Amino acid sequence: GKLTINTDKQGSAMGDLFGIFFEDLNHAADGGLYAELVQNRSFDFDPIDHPDYHALMAWEKVERGGGECNIRIECESPLNKKGNYAVIDIRTAGDGVGLMNQGFNTGIPVKEGNSYIFSVYARRDSSFDIPVNITLEGIDGSVYAETAIVVTSNEWTKYEACLSASATNYSGRLVLTTKGSGLFCLDMVSLFPSQTFLNRPNGLRKDIATLLADLKPKFMRFPGGCLIHDGSLNADDRDSMYRWKNTIGAVAERPARRNNWRYNQTLGLGYYEYFLFCEDIGAKPIPVLPAGYDPHHKRSVPLNELQPWIDDALDLIEFANGEASSPWGALRVQLGHPEPFNMEYIGIGNEEVGEPFFERYAYFHRAIKAKYPDIQIINSSGPFASGEEYERGWRSARENRSDFVDEHYYQSPEWMLAHHRRYDSFKAEDPKVFIGEYASWGNTYYNALAEAAYMTGFERNAHAVGLACYAPLLCNVDYVNWKPDLIWFNNHNVFGTANYYVQKLFMHHQGNYVLPVQAEGFGQQALSVNKPISGRLAVGTEGGIVEYSRIQLIDHVTGETKEFGDGKILLSDTAEDRENGQARTIEELASIESEHYTLSITAKQITWGRGIMVHFGK
Ligand code: AHR
């Protein structure tokens, strides 16, 4: 084949085309990217998060060598407004009594030579100091690391200690035991590997974060997905919608919440950490905020109470970009980041459809553009990228002059191959498309290849497609809410799928401008017919034999598919045939009547052939 590339700089700029989308589903944050190793560190698991949950979830009582104690959860004199803490009421110390945490997955991964930072808030309810032994142990009680603290105060006090592992065990336990007497209370029991990504405190798991950084994404959309718009309208409720102001500041104070994916979300990985991570990996931050409307339960904030929600958006921009003299900019400085985070984009809503959303979007849009005209705003168009609701999203985007429309879809690989021309007809003067979520259903090489083919349609149409990110990004193998996913991990391993390497390829080789390319003589070509057709579809050869495993006709508009499997087209092999290059054998497949078909032929083998001929007509 021959490729002709016009190297004069012309065509559309590709900008920030390829990025990533982080959502805490599949335990992507807690038990995943967020490096905390203790599960249920502040005893706040609650059946509202998950029907199996209780406050001592992931914890077990320890009573050794005749020791006895009573463990209970109290909330009368709490460390913080989160309430719950554990009380260890020592009856007989024996060889030690206390609590053990089993971590996430199969346990706490303990690795020889690595060290771990333990911390806890504790207070005693007696006049004696209480020594507490801290160990990392295997299920059989073998000790891999050991340290100790002494609880010396009747006030909540933070204690810290370091543990160094002498051997490896990926099913470890964190064990806290005392041989003292009396009663003591614990909250925020935490264990982090001392090495996190770039060694940030309250940091990220190094291996997972490194795999993300290796992609070199241009942007990161966060913190969700359905995660952001599901929940109560009251920011103080346990099942509140995701409100960013709850996620910053002292980690111990951040209220845990019921995650849309039905597990406890600590918010230890919060907005400050997201912004920092984006900066660390050179990705522009794209936060997505709820618009005061929960499409799952059809709850909406009355319009006359919408201002605090709009303020959340305005304050977030100030937090990210504002001067130290502004209230929210000052908070960023106080948290340790004097420089702005240079936020350029904001998403309002995720997959919302319905009038209550579009009515509210307009208020957000006007307020943001009035104060921050340069911030690019992303509107929503629902979860299907077709149909009436989708059209409604586009209407809202055009009316409001949104910078982007967020399209989401999960489709078969065949759909992607057939629809790779989807954006060819999108207009440059319209809002740009943000493909905020897309994937083909699977993590096979075939899926990855279909996605790669489809992504060439984003590049080719950079006049219309401005941003695109595969979804979902991360999955903990032991807590699967959704698959396929780009990256899979357990408590000590992580690997990228074939789809990951496709994303990486595109991100590493993203161009600056689209150049016109002509391709000639390549074996496989997709044929898009953009004019009305009626009559018979027939397929033939221009010589030789074509064995095909599938011929597929997909209607661009309705998605209707016609499929023909396993056929063979034979041409009589005479000198005359070869000379005049005519198709002699035609296989008639179907009668069709439509306007926008894409035809794809999967050939198993072409023997002595110059190609495949397709006929539409009588
Ligand atoms: O990516 C998984 C989910 O799919 C997202 O949370 C949601 O936006 C979509 O429906």
XYZ file of C-alpha atoms and ligand atoms in Angstrom:
628
model
C 0.000 0.000 0.000
C 0.962 3.609 -0.286
C 0.399 6.418 2.205
C 0.640 10.017 1.079
C 0.987 12.492 3.918
C 0.713 16.193 3.364
C 3.272 17.706 5.686
C 2.265 21.348 5.284
C 0.968 22.410 8.656
C -2.749 22.568 8.249
C -5.815 21.028 9.750
C -7.009 21.007 13.324
C -4.964 21.219 16.490
C -5.186 18.112 18.642
C -4.775 20.005 21.922
C -5.291 17.835 24.985
C -6.914 14.983 23.096
C -5.951 11.863 25.066
C -6.267 11.661 28.838
C -7.488 9.432 31.659
C -10.609 9.225 33.791
C -10.313 8.271 37.442
C -13.370 7.121 39.363
C -13.449 5.356 42.712
C -15.305 2.262 41.582
C -13.867 -1.283 41.773
C -12.072 0.024 44.917
C -9.923 2.193 42.670
C -9.134 4.636 45.497
C -9.586 2.956 48.892
C -7.830 -0.386 48.567
C -6.315 0.812 45.311
C -4.494 3.948 44.239
C -4.773 5.468 47.711
C -1.926 3.770 49.575
C -3.664 3.344 52.961
C -3.310 -0.311 54.008
C -5.813 -0.381 56.886
C -9.386 -1.041 55.930
C -12.035 0.754 58.027
C -9.385 2.823 59.801
C -11.882 4.952 61.733
C -14.475 2.302 62.520
C -17.066 4.074 60.440
C -18.194 1.323 58.074
C -21.940 1.440 58.101
C -24.740 -0.682 56.617
C -25.765 2.396 54.619
C -22.581 1.867 52.542
C -23.147 -1.842 52.092
C -25.646 -4.229 53.702
C -22.846 -6.457 55.074
C -20.996 -3.620 56.751
C -20.682 -2.944 60.498
C -18.396 -0.676 62.523
C -15.844 -3.417 63.243
C -15.701 -4.623 59.657
C -12.165 -5.870 58.757
C -11.219 -5.897 62.464
C -10.937 -8.854 64.844
C -10.516 -9.062 68.584
C -7.150 -10.450 69.750
C -6.829 -12.300 73.071
C -3.511 -14.082 73.572
C -2.195 -16.424 76.285
C -5.191 -16.213 78.600
C -5.842 -12.533 77.917
C -9.406 -11.224 77.850
C -10.840 -7.917 76.735
C -14.059 -6.337 75.663
C -14.126 -4.437 72.387
C -16.907 -1.993 71.662
C -17.638 0.993 69.435
C -18.524 4.262 71.132
C -19.135 7.802 69.952
C -19.628 9.824 73.191
C -16.202 11.544 73.309
C -15.118 11.414 69.687
C -11.915 12.530 68.016
C -13.940 14.327 65.393
C -17.434 14.745 64.088
C -17.223 11.363 62.381
C -18.031 9.924 65.811
C -17.120 6.267 66.066
C -13.996 5.001 67.842
C -12.995 1.617 69.261
C -12.730 1.003 72.986
C -10.418 -1.732 74.276
C -11.493 -2.602 77.760
C -8.763 -4.829 79.219
C -9.993 -7.530 81.609
C -6.878 -9.737 81.845
C -3.859 -8.837 79.760
C -2.443 -12.391 79.409
C 0.059 -12.382 76.529
C -1.659 -9.406 74.983
C -5.146 -8.228 74.060
C -6.295 -5.794 71.395
C -7.303 -5.612 67.760
C -6.165 -6.908 64.403
C -6.896 -5.416 60.964
C -6.965 -7.610 57.879
C -6.427 -4.847 55.312
C -7.892 -5.062 51.815
C -7.981 -8.080 49.499
C -6.206 -11.057 51.018
C -4.417 -8.952 53.595
C -1.775 -6.321 54.114
C 1.121 -6.766 51.660
C 4.317 -6.856 53.692
C 7.543 -6.834 51.734
C 11.006 -7.636 52.987
C 13.167 -4.530 53.286
C 10.217 -2.120 53.042
C 9.177 0.099 55.880
C 5.724 1.251 56.910
C 4.469 4.310 58.744
C 1.973 3.465 61.450
C -0.164 6.182 63.048
C -3.127 6.247 65.387
C -5.146 8.632 67.498
C -5.483 7.183 70.989
C -6.448 8.144 74.534
C -6.526 6.229 77.774
C -9.360 6.254 80.309
C -7.192 5.484 83.322
C -4.290 6.997 85.176
C -1.725 4.442 83.958
C 0.122 4.656 80.705
C -0.782 1.873 78.318
C 2.002 0.301 76.227
C 0.810 -0.939 72.849
C 2.760 -3.371 70.740
C 2.355 -2.943 66.958
C 3.177 -5.892 64.720
C 2.788 -6.963 61.139
C 1.999 -10.647 61.243
C 1.074 -13.529 58.995
C -2.187 -15.406 59.485
C -0.266 -17.984 61.550
C 1.043 -15.309 63.924
C 4.616 -15.109 62.547
C 5.940 -11.614 63.105
C 7.384 -9.716 60.107
C 7.792 -6.287 61.694
C 7.402 -4.864 65.157
C 7.330 -1.552 67.017
C 5.587 -0.024 70.027
C 3.902 3.120 71.321
C 2.784 4.145 74.807
C -0.583 5.827 75.244
C 0.167 8.495 77.828
C -2.714 10.931 77.642
C -6.406 11.056 78.486
C -6.853 13.399 75.509
C -6.914 12.245 71.914
C -3.268 12.266 70.811
C -1.635 11.202 67.575
C 1.101 8.544 67.895
C 3.397 7.498 65.071
C 5.893 4.670 64.629
C 7.818 3.015 61.843
C 7.910 -0.717 61.066
C 10.567 -2.448 58.945
C 9.712 -5.782 57.383
C 12.157 -8.651 57.770
C 10.423 -10.943 55.268
C 7.643 -10.939 52.673
C 4.033 -11.945 53.225
C 1.231 -10.585 51.037
C -1.458 -11.747 53.460
C -0.299 -9.773 56.452
C -2.278 -8.395 59.386
C -1.759 -5.274 61.477
C -1.980 -6.294 65.140
C -2.230 -3.913 68.110
C -1.936 -5.592 71.516
C -1.313 -4.456 75.052
C -0.259 -6.171 78.230
C -1.289 -3.114 80.242
C -4.422 -2.625 82.276
C -7.387 -0.303 82.140
C -9.109 0.966 79.061
C -8.006 2.818 75.964
C -9.623 4.138 72.801
C -8.419 4.147 69.191
C -9.379 6.058 66.057
C -7.797 6.643 62.612
C -5.567 3.575 62.794
C -3.417 3.965 59.701
C -0.571 2.196 57.938
C 1.110 3.526 54.801
C 4.105 2.160 52.945
C 6.904 4.663 53.602
C 7.454 4.758 49.854
C 4.463 6.226 48.091
C 4.391 7.802 44.623
C 7.011 10.594 44.822
C 6.991 9.866 48.551
C 4.094 12.156 49.254
C 2.495 11.859 52.688
C -1.080 10.515 52.600
C 0.088 9.383 49.192
C -0.590 7.009 46.362
C 0.442 3.429 45.713
C 3.674 3.714 43.827
C 3.192 0.884 41.318
C -0.322 1.926 40.260
C 0.493 5.642 40.132
C 3.617 4.901 38.079
C 1.594 2.945 35.528
C -0.742 5.940 35.220
C 2.140 8.390 34.957
C 3.727 6.187 32.253
C 0.727 6.818 30.039
C 1.647 10.523 29.883
C -1.996 11.581 29.793
C -2.783 15.135 28.768
C -5.553 15.393 31.364
C -7.287 13.553 34.164
C -11.069 13.627 34.592
C -12.083 12.943 38.237
C -13.591 11.992 40.698
C -16.373 10.155 38.725
C -18.831 9.158 36.916
C -22.013 8.171 38.659
C -20.025 8.626 41.856
C -20.539 12.385 41.730
C -24.246 12.737 41.122
C -25.759 9.958 43.171
C -26.946 10.738 46.679
C -28.725 13.065 49.016
C -28.741 16.809 48.453
C -27.524 17.548 51.953
C -23.723 17.836 52.111
C -23.701 16.584 55.724
C -25.508 13.337 54.995
C -23.584 10.114 54.956
C -24.996 9.386 51.508
C -24.517 12.957 50.285
C -23.620 13.637 46.691
C -19.900 14.062 46.222
C -19.076 17.568 47.550
C -15.451 18.541 47.034
C -15.255 20.743 50.121
C -15.702 17.600 52.267
C -12.564 16.110 50.743
C -9.861 18.613 51.695
C -7.972 19.468 54.873
C -7.073 17.185 57.796
C -7.575 13.596 56.700
C -8.983 12.561 60.092
C -11.744 15.142 59.716
C -12.945 14.128 56.272
C -16.351 12.495 56.534
C -16.581 9.001 55.071
C -19.402 8.627 52.588
C -21.501 6.001 50.934
C -20.008 5.600 47.541
C -22.333 5.152 44.547
C -20.681 1.741 44.068
C -21.863 0.629 47.504
C -18.769 0.752 49.598
C -17.208 3.086 52.104
C -15.254 5.935 50.585
C -12.853 7.530 53.092
C -12.112 10.607 50.960
C -8.475 10.244 52.069
C -7.819 10.690 48.358
C -9.489 14.071 48.023
C -9.421 17.095 45.764
C -6.062 18.409 46.971
C -4.482 14.995 46.321
C -6.157 14.796 42.896
C -4.814 18.189 41.870
C -1.362 17.276 43.161
C -1.349 13.990 41.283
C -2.414 15.728 38.062
C 0.451 18.153 38.491
C 2.891 15.334 39.273
C 2.086 13.452 36.084
C 1.685 16.502 33.835
C -2.058 15.991 33.295
C -4.484 18.921 33.263
C -7.138 18.515 35.965
C -10.741 18.102 34.798
C -12.937 17.999 37.889
C -16.600 17.079 37.463
C -19.152 18.559 39.844
C -22.727 17.562 40.554
C -25.302 20.051 39.320
C -27.746 19.744 42.202
C -29.632 16.969 40.434
C -29.500 13.244 41.102
C -30.674 11.487 37.929
C -30.723 8.103 39.680
C -33.382 9.152 42.180
C -34.688 12.171 40.254
C -33.988 14.532 43.169
C -33.174 18.148 42.457
C -32.229 21.181 44.483
C -34.922 23.873 44.214
C -33.698 26.662 41.964
C -33.812 29.196 44.781
C -31.410 26.980 46.771
C -28.972 26.350 43.935
C -26.487 29.089 44.824
C -24.377 27.000 47.259
C -23.928 24.421 44.504
C -22.860 27.082 42.037
C -20.563 28.494 44.714
C -18.963 25.048 44.965
C -17.939 25.407 41.320
C -16.737 29.008 41.662
C -14.881 28.278 44.890
C -13.231 25.258 43.333
C -11.812 27.394 40.544
C -10.585 29.857 43.143
C -9.089 27.012 45.195
C -7.231 25.728 42.137
C -6.204 28.989 40.517
C -6.828 31.845 42.953
C -4.327 34.247 44.462
C -3.139 33.721 48.033
C -5.194 36.788 48.907
C -8.468 35.071 47.952
C -10.139 32.912 50.640
C -9.993 29.629 48.717
C -6.610 30.384 47.174
C -5.350 31.027 50.716
C -6.552 27.585 51.746
C -4.583 25.992 48.904
C -1.491 27.894 50.054
C -2.109 26.785 53.630
C -2.353 23.169 52.496
C 1.118 23.497 51.018
C 0.684 24.639 47.424
C 1.452 28.339 46.854
C 1.424 27.973 43.056
C -1.906 27.654 41.271
C -2.950 24.281 39.872
C -3.810 25.920 36.510
C -7.234 24.431 36.094
C -8.633 25.061 32.593
C -11.699 22.814 32.416
C -14.676 21.989 34.578
C -17.413 19.408 34.035
C -20.908 20.150 35.271
C -22.848 16.929 35.648
C -22.170 13.401 34.516
C -24.420 11.664 32.000
C -27.366 13.721 33.160
C -30.432 13.876 31.021
C -33.751 15.449 31.808
C -35.004 18.988 32.072
C -34.102 19.532 35.750
C -30.460 19.094 34.848
C -30.450 21.331 31.771
C -32.386 23.993 33.643
C -29.741 23.997 36.379
C -26.795 23.721 34.011
C -27.651 27.117 32.516
C -27.252 28.796 35.912
C -23.877 27.163 36.505
C -22.714 28.060 33.019
C -23.638 31.724 33.274
C -22.104 32.152 36.727
C -18.828 30.444 35.785
C -18.415 32.304 32.495
C -19.237 35.631 34.166
C -16.470 35.216 36.728
C -14.021 32.996 34.834
C -14.552 33.475 31.075
C -11.488 31.399 30.207
C -12.590 28.269 32.021
C -13.923 25.735 29.529
C -17.197 24.168 30.588
C -18.300 20.653 29.775
C -22.015 19.939 29.403
C -23.605 16.500 29.497
C -25.474 14.411 26.926
C -26.455 11.277 28.786
C -25.149 7.730 28.671
C -25.897 6.649 25.098
C -24.553 9.155 22.586
C -27.672 8.818 20.482
C -31.392 9.351 20.752
C -33.628 12.160 21.915
C -31.949 12.737 25.272
C -28.600 12.974 23.574
C -29.984 15.521 21.112
C -31.352 17.463 24.097
C -27.820 17.621 25.543
C -26.508 19.055 22.305
C -29.305 21.586 22.181
C -28.434 22.753 25.683
C -24.740 22.919 24.757
C -25.464 24.987 21.647
C -27.873 27.313 23.445
C -25.501 27.901 26.350
C -22.407 27.923 24.148
C -20.800 25.173 26.225
C -17.219 24.513 25.250
C -17.697 20.739 25.311
C -20.380 18.084 25.239
C -19.570 14.977 27.265
C -20.427 11.779 25.353
C -20.333 8.332 26.983
C -20.713 4.938 25.431
C -19.681 1.337 25.950
C -20.030 -0.729 22.773
C -18.993 -3.911 21.028
C -15.690 -3.870 19.139
C -17.668 -4.402 15.937
C -19.655 -1.264 16.655
C -16.398 0.659 17.012
C -15.050 -0.658 13.737
C -18.274 0.167 11.991
C -18.602 3.626 13.518
C -15.089 4.927 13.188
C -16.468 7.622 10.919
C -18.898 8.807 13.603
C -17.227 12.195 14.009
C -16.500 12.842 10.335
C -19.736 14.750 10.016
C -19.433 16.772 13.247
C -19.038 20.481 12.645
C -16.083 22.587 13.723
C -18.340 25.470 14.735
C -20.275 23.338 17.245
C -19.162 22.759 20.842
C -16.389 20.189 20.838
C -16.901 16.638 21.931
C -15.405 15.326 25.149
C -15.625 11.554 24.961
C -15.564 11.344 28.732
C -16.151 7.576 28.837
C -15.803 4.943 26.166
C -14.631 1.358 25.828
C -15.443 -1.722 23.870
C -16.779 -4.576 25.960
C -13.638 -6.555 26.702
C -9.935 -6.565 27.492
C -8.791 -8.806 24.634
C -6.330 -7.813 21.916
C -9.247 -7.669 19.520
C -10.972 -5.109 21.761
C -7.792 -3.101 22.019
C -7.332 -3.125 18.248
C -10.922 -2.090 17.637
C -10.454 0.785 20.091
C -7.234 1.781 18.342
C -9.014 1.836 15.006
C -11.833 3.846 16.534
C -9.441 6.323 18.140
C -7.979 7.172 14.742
C -11.403 8.700 14.120
C -10.829 11.045 17.087
C -7.475 12.126 15.713
C -8.762 12.543 12.190
C -11.592 14.694 13.521
C -9.683 16.871 15.938
C -11.802 19.742 14.604
C -14.700 18.149 16.519
C -13.238 15.884 19.198
C -11.259 17.790 21.801
C -10.817 15.347 24.677
C -11.211 11.596 25.079
C -10.642 9.135 27.910
C -11.186 5.388 28.207
C -13.310 4.175 31.133
C -13.115 2.754 33.700
C -9.468 3.129 34.568
C -8.734 0.858 37.535
C -10.036 -2.370 38.987
C -9.125 -4.236 42.140
C -9.494 -7.931 41.217
C -11.251 -8.667 44.495
C -13.831 -5.878 44.312
C -15.197 -5.791 40.796
C -18.125 -3.441 40.180
C -17.554 -3.003 36.469
C -15.524 -4.524 33.678
C -13.678 -4.234 31.362
C -11.137 -1.861 32.911
C -7.860 -0.437 31.703
C -5.663 -1.536 34.607
C -6.122 -4.443 37.034
C -4.424 -4.904 40.386
C -4.440 -6.904 43.598
C -2.776 -5.894 46.856
C 0.767 -6.161 45.491
C 0.642 -6.470 41.688
C -0.662 -4.295 38.910
C -0.869 -4.801 35.178
C -2.056 -2.900 32.159
C -4.387 -4.603 29.705
C -3.924 -4.651 25.929
C -6.290 -1.667 25.953
C -3.853 0.138 28.289
C -1.033 -0.245 25.772
C -3.232 1.125 23.000
C -3.990 4.168 25.140
C -0.304 4.536 25.915
C 0.627 4.359 22.256
C -1.834 7.086 21.345
C -0.830 9.297 24.275
C 2.879 8.959 23.610
C 2.443 9.702 19.939
C -0.269 12.290 20.007
C 0.344 14.775 17.236
C -0.134 18.502 17.304
C -2.067 18.905 14.041
C -4.090 16.671 11.788
C -2.456 16.302 8.375
C -4.352 15.079 5.345
C -3.434 11.489 4.449
C -4.344 9.458 1.394
C -4.121 5.670 1.599
C -4.039 3.458 -1.464
C -3.815 -0.237 -1.978
C -4.238 -1.447 1.552
C -5.901 -4.836 1.906
C -8.614 -3.884 4.348
C -10.785 -0.879 3.922
C -14.008 0.098 5.512
C -16.553 1.418 3.112
C -18.987 3.991 4.346
C -21.977 4.647 2.209
C -23.506 7.976 2.943
C -26.208 8.041 0.338
C -29.492 6.217 0.059
C -29.156 2.669 -1.187
C -31.781 0.260 -2.269
C -31.433 -3.017 -4.088
C -29.178 -6.004 -3.597
C -25.871 -6.193 -1.810
C -23.437 -8.526 -3.480
C -19.804 -9.328 -2.820
C -17.349 -10.719 -5.300
C -13.668 -11.046 -5.955
C -11.342 -9.524 -8.426
C -9.581 -12.782 -8.925
C -8.830 -15.818 -6.799
C -10.669 -16.993 -3.776
C -11.920 -15.003 -0.855
C -12.831 -16.864 2.268
C -14.562 -14.650 4.753
C -15.619 -15.292 8.323
C -17.982 -12.384 8.538
C -19.619 -9.700 6.515
C -21.369 -7.081 8.540
C -23.648 -4.255 7.605
C -24.350 -1.715 10.303
C -26.813 1.109 9.974
C -25.069 4.230 11.356
C -28.251 5.740 12.533
C -30.289 2.935 14.087
C -27.393 0.644 14.970
C -29.275 -2.201 13.235
C -26.832 -4.897 12.165
C -27.019 -7.568 9.483
C -24.447 -10.290 9.592
C -23.406 -13.034 7.190
C -20.936 -15.606 8.360
C -18.465 -18.002 6.825
C -18.542 -17.867 3.072
C -16.274 -18.503 0.173
C -16.264 -16.693 -3.148
C -14.552 -18.529 -5.975
C -13.399 -17.209 -9.278
C -12.632 -19.584 -12.113
C -8.921 -19.221 -12.613
C -8.566 -18.710 -16.343
C -6.121 -16.451 -18.174
C -9.027 -14.499 -19.546
C -10.449 -13.862 -16.120
C -7.142 -12.614 -14.885
C -6.673 -10.376 -17.860
C -9.925 -8.542 -17.732
C -9.986 -8.494 -13.887
C -13.692 -8.936 -13.739
C -15.532 -10.473 -10.829
C -16.991 -13.671 -12.082
C -18.602 -15.016 -8.968
C -20.799 -12.784 -6.960
C -22.423 -13.798 -3.756
C -25.763 -12.113 -3.228
C -26.329 -11.349 0.387
C -29.337 -9.226 1.165
C -31.705 -6.652 -0.058
C -31.159 -3.349 1.634
C -32.826 -0.041 1.750
C -31.180 2.574 3.888
C -29.104 5.681 3.928
C -26.087 5.172 6.118
C -24.553 1.765 6.121
C -21.051 0.767 7.069
C -19.908 -2.484 5.590
C -17.085 -4.505 7.035
C -15.660 -7.712 5.725
C -13.441 -9.938 7.810
C -11.496 -12.027 5.348
C -9.862 -15.237 6.530
C -7.864 -15.657 3.407
C -7.527 -14.116 -0.006
C -5.757 -16.440 -2.418
C -4.320 -14.902 -5.530
C -6.740 -12.078 -5.351
C -6.463 -8.402 -5.976
C -9.261 -7.592 -3.595
C -12.898 -7.766 -2.814
C -15.619 -6.115 -4.807
C -18.802 -4.858 -3.327
C -21.893 -4.220 -5.402
C -25.002 -2.414 -4.437
C -27.704 -2.419 -7.006
C -30.173 -4.394 -8.990
O -17.478 4.159 34.022
C -18.440 3.533 34.798
C -19.738 4.293 34.872
O -20.347 4.319 33.627
C -19.639 5.745 35.251
O -19.665 5.966 36.592
C -20.851 6.348 34.636
O -20.662 7.692 34.297
C -21.161 5.455 33.476
O -22.469 5.071 33.482
